[in-house]
mmCIF file of C-alpha atoms in Angstrom:
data_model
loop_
_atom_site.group_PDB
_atom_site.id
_atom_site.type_symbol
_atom_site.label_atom_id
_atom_site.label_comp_id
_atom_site.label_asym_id
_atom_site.label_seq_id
_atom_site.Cartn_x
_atom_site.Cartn_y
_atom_site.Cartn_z
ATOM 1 C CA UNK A 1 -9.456 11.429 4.736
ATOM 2 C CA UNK A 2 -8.015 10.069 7.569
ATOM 3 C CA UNK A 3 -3.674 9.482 8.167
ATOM 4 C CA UNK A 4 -2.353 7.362 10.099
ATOM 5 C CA UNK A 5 0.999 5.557 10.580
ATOM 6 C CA UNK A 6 2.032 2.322 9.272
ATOM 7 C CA UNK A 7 1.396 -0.154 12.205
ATOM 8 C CA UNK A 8 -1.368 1.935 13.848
ATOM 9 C CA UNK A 9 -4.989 1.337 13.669
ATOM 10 C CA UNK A 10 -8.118 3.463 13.815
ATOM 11 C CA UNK A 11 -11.530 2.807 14.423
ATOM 12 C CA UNK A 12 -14.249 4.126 11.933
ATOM 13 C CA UNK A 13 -17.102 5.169 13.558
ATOM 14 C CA UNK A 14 -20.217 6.001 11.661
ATOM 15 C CA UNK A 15 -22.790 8.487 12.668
ATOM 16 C CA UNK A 16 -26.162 9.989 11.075
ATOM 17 C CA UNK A 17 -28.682 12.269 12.387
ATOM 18 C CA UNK A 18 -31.346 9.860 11.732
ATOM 19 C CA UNK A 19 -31.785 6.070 13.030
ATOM 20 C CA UNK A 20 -30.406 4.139 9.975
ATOM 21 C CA UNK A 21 -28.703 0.864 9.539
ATOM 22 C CA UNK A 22 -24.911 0.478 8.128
ATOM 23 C CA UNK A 23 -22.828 -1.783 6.483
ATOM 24 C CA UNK A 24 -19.171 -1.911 5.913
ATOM 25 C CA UNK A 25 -18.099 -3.380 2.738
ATOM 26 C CA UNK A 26 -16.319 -6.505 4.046
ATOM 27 C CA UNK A 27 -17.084 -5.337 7.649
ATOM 28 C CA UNK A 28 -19.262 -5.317 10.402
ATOM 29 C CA UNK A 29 -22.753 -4.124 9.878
ATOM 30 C CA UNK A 30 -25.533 -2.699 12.636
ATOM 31 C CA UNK A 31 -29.225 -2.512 12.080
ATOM 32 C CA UNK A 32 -31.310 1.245 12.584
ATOM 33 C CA UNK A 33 -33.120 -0.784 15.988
ATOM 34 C CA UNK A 34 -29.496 -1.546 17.296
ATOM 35 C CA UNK A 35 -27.602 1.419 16.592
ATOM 36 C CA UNK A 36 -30.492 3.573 18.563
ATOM 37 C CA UNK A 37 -30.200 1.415 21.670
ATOM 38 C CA UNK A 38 -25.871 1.076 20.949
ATOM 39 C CA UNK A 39 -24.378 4.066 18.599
ATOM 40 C CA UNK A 40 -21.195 1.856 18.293
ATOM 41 C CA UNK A 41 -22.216 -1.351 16.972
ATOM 42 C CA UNK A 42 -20.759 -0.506 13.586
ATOM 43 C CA UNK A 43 -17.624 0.902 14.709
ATOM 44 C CA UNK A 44 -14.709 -1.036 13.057
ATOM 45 C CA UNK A 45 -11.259 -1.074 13.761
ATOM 46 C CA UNK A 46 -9.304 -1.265 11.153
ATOM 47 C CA UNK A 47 -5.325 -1.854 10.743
ATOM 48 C CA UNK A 48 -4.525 -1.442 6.678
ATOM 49 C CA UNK A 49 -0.954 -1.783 5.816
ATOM 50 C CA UNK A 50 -1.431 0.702 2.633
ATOM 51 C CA UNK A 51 -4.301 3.670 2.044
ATOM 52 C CA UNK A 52 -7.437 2.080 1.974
ATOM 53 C CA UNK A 53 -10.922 3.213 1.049
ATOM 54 C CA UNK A 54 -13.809 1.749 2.950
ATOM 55 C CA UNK A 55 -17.518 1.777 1.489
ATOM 56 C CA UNK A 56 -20.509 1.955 4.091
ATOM 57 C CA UNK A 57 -23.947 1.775 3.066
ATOM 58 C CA UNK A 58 -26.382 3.159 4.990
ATOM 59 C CA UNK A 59 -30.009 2.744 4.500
ATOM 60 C CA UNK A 60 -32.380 4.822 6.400
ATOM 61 C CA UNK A 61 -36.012 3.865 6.711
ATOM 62 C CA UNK A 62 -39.094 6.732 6.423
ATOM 63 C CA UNK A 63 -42.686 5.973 7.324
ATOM 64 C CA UNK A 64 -45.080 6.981 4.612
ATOM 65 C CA UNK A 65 -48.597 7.027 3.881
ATOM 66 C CA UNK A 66 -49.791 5.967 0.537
ATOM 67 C CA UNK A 67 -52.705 7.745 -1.199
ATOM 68 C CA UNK A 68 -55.222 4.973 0.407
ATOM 69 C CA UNK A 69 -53.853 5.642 3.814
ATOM 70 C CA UNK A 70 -51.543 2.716 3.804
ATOM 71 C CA UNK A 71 -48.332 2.930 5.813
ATOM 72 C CA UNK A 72 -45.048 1.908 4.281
ATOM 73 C CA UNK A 73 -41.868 1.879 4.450
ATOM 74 C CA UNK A 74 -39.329 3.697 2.127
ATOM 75 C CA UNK A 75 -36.025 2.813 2.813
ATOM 76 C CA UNK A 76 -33.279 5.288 1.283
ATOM 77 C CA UNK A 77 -29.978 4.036 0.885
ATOM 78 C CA UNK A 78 -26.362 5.804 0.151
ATOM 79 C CA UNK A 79 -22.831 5.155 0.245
ATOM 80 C CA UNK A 80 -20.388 6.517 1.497
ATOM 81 C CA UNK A 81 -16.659 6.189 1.420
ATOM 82 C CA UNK A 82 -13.673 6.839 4.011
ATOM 83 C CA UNK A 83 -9.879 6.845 2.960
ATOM 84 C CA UNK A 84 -7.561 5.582 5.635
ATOM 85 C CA UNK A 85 -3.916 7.037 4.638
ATOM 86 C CA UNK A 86 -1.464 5.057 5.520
ATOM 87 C CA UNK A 87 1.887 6.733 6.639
ATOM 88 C CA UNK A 88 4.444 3.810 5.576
ATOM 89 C CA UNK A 89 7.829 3.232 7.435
ATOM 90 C CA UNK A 90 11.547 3.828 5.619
ATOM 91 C CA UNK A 91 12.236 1.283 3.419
ATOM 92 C CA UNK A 92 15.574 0.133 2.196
ATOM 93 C CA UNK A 93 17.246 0.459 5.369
ATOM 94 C CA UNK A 94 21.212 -0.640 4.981
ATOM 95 C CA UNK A 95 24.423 0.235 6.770
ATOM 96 C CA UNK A 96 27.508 0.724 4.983
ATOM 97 C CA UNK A 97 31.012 -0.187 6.477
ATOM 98 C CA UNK A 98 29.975 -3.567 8.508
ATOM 99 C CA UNK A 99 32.875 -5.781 7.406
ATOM 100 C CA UNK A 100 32.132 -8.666 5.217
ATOM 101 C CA UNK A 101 34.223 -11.097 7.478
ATOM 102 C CA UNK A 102 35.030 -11.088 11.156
ATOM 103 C CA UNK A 103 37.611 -8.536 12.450
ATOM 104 C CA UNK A 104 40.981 -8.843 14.401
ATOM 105 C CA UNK A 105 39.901 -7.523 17.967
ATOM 106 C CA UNK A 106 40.402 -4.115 18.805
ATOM 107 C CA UNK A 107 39.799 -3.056 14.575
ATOM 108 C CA UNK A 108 38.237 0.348 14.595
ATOM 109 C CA UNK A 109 35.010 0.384 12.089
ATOM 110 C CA UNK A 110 32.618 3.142 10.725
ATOM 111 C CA UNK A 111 28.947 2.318 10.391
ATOM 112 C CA UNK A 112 26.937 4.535 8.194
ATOM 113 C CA UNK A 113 23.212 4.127 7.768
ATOM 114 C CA UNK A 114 20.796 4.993 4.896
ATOM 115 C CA UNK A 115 17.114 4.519 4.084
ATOM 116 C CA UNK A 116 14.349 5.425 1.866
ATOM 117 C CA UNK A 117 11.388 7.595 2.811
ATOM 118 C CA UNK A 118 8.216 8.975 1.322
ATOM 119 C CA UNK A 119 10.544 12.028 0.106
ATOM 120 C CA UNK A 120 8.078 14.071 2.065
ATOM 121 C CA UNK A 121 9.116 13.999 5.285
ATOM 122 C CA UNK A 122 12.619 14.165 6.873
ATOM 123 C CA UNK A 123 14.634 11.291 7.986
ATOM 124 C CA UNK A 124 16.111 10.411 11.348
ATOM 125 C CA UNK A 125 18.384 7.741 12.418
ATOM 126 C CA UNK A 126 19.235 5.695 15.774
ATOM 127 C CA UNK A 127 21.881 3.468 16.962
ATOM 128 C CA UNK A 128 19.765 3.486 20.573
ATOM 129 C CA UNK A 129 16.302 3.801 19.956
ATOM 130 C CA UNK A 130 15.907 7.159 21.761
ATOM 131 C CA UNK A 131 18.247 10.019 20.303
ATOM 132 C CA UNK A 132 17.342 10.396 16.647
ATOM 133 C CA UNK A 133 19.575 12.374 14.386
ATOM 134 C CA UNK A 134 19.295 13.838 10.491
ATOM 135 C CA UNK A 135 21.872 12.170 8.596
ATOM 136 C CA UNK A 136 25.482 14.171 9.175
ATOM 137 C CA UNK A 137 24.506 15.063 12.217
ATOM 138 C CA UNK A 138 26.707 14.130 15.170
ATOM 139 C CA UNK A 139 25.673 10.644 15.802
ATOM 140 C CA UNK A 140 24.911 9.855 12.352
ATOM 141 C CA UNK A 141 27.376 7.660 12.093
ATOM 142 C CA UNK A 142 28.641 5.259 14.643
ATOM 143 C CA UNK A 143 32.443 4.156 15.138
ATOM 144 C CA UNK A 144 33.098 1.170 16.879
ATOM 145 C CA UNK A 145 36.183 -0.817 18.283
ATOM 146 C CA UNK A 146 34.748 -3.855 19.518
ATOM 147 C CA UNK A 147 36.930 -6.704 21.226
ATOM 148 C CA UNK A 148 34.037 -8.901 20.532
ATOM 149 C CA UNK A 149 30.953 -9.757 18.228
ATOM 150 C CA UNK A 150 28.683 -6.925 18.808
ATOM 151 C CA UNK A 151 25.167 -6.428 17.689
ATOM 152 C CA UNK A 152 23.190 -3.055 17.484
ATOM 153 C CA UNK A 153 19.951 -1.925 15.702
ATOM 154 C CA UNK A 154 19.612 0.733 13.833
ATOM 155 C CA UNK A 155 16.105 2.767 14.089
ATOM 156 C CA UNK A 156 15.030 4.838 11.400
ATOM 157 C CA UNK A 157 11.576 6.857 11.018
ATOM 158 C CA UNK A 158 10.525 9.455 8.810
ATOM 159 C CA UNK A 159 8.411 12.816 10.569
ATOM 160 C CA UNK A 160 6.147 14.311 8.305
ATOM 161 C CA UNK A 161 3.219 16.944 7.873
ATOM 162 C CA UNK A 162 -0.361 16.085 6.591
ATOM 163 C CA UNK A 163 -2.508 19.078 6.873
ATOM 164 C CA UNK A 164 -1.038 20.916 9.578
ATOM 165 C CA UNK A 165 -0.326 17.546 11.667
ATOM 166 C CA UNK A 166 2.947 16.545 12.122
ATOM 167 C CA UNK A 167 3.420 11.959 12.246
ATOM 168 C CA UNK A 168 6.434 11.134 14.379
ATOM 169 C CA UNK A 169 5.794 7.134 13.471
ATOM 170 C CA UNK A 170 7.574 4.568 15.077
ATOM 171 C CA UNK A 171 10.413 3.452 12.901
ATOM 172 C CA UNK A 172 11.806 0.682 10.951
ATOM 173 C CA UNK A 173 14.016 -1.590 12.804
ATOM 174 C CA UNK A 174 17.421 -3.149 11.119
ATOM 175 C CA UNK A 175 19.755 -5.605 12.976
ATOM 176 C CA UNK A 176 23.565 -4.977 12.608
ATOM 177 C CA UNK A 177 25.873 -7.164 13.983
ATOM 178 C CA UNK A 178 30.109 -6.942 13.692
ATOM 179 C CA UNK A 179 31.538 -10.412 13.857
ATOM 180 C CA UNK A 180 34.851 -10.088 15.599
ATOM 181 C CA UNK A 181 37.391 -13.048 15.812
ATOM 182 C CA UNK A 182 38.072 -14.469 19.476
ATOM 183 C CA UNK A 183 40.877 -12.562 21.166
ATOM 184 C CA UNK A 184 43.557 -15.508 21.406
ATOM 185 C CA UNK A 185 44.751 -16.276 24.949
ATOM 186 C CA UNK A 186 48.394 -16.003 25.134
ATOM 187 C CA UNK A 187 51.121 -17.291 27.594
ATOM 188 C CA UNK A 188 54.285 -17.330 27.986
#
């Protein structure tokens, strides 16, 4: 098995210790002649959006001498599978506390983010993109008093273990925007 995260890609590269042909199932296939000359001509890259298993078949050929002295080929085939798991993003990524309609200028507001992840890994959060924070951790939250419209995204991506490796993925994305009401111009 093989992890990746959701967005990446990997390329599956198959190898034997004999000359032998492959085929991917739905993929790219090399014969036994080309793969001696070019050992990548079956590599595929691949870019699933869930865990996927892909079937190769791989037939390799063996020269063989009948009883009468006649030479023939016996070609042994096998299959053989690789799972791609797939790391997926946070889903259900909201913000509580944007205001339903615009706001007088100069109205403090609290924005407070949630998501869902795997459940196996541990969620951080974003208002920038580059300082990630556990939820009710300083920054978690993120209090505004805008004098204008202003739009932010929030980032949120889930770290977590798979046999001793740890996946920082890159993270979901979510657009927030705060719709503020022009600040009137007054005179007197």
């Amino acid at each position: 098995t093989t992890t990746i995260c959701e967005g990446s890609d990997i390329t599956l590269h198959p190898s034997s210790n004999q000359v032998s042909s492959f085929q991917w199932d739905g993929g790219p296939s090399c014969s036994g002649t080309d793969w001696a000359s070019d050992n990548t001509c079956a590599d595929w890259l691949v870019s699933p959006i869930t865990t996927t298993t892909y079937t190769l078949t791989v037939t390799t050929p063996h020269n063989i001498l009948d009883e009468d002295g006649n030479d023939y080929v016996l070609n042994c085939v096998s299959d053989t599978n690789k799972v791609v798991t797939v790391l997926p993003m946070p889903t259900g990524l909201s913000v509580a506390g944007i205001p339903a309609t615009p706001i007088c200028p100069g109205t403090s507001v609290t924005l407070t983010p949630s998501a869902t992840g795997s459940g196996t890994g541990t969620l951080y959060y974003s208002w920038d993109g580059t300082t990630y924070v556990e939820a009710g951790d300083d920054g978690f939250t993120l209090t505004i008093t805008p004098d204008a419209t202003v739009s932010y995204t929030l980032y949120v991506k889930e770290v977590r273990t798979v046999g001793g490796v740890e996946y920082d993925c890159a993270p979901a994305e979510l657009p927030v925007t705060v719709n503020v009401y022009d600040q009137p111009v007054l005179s007197i």
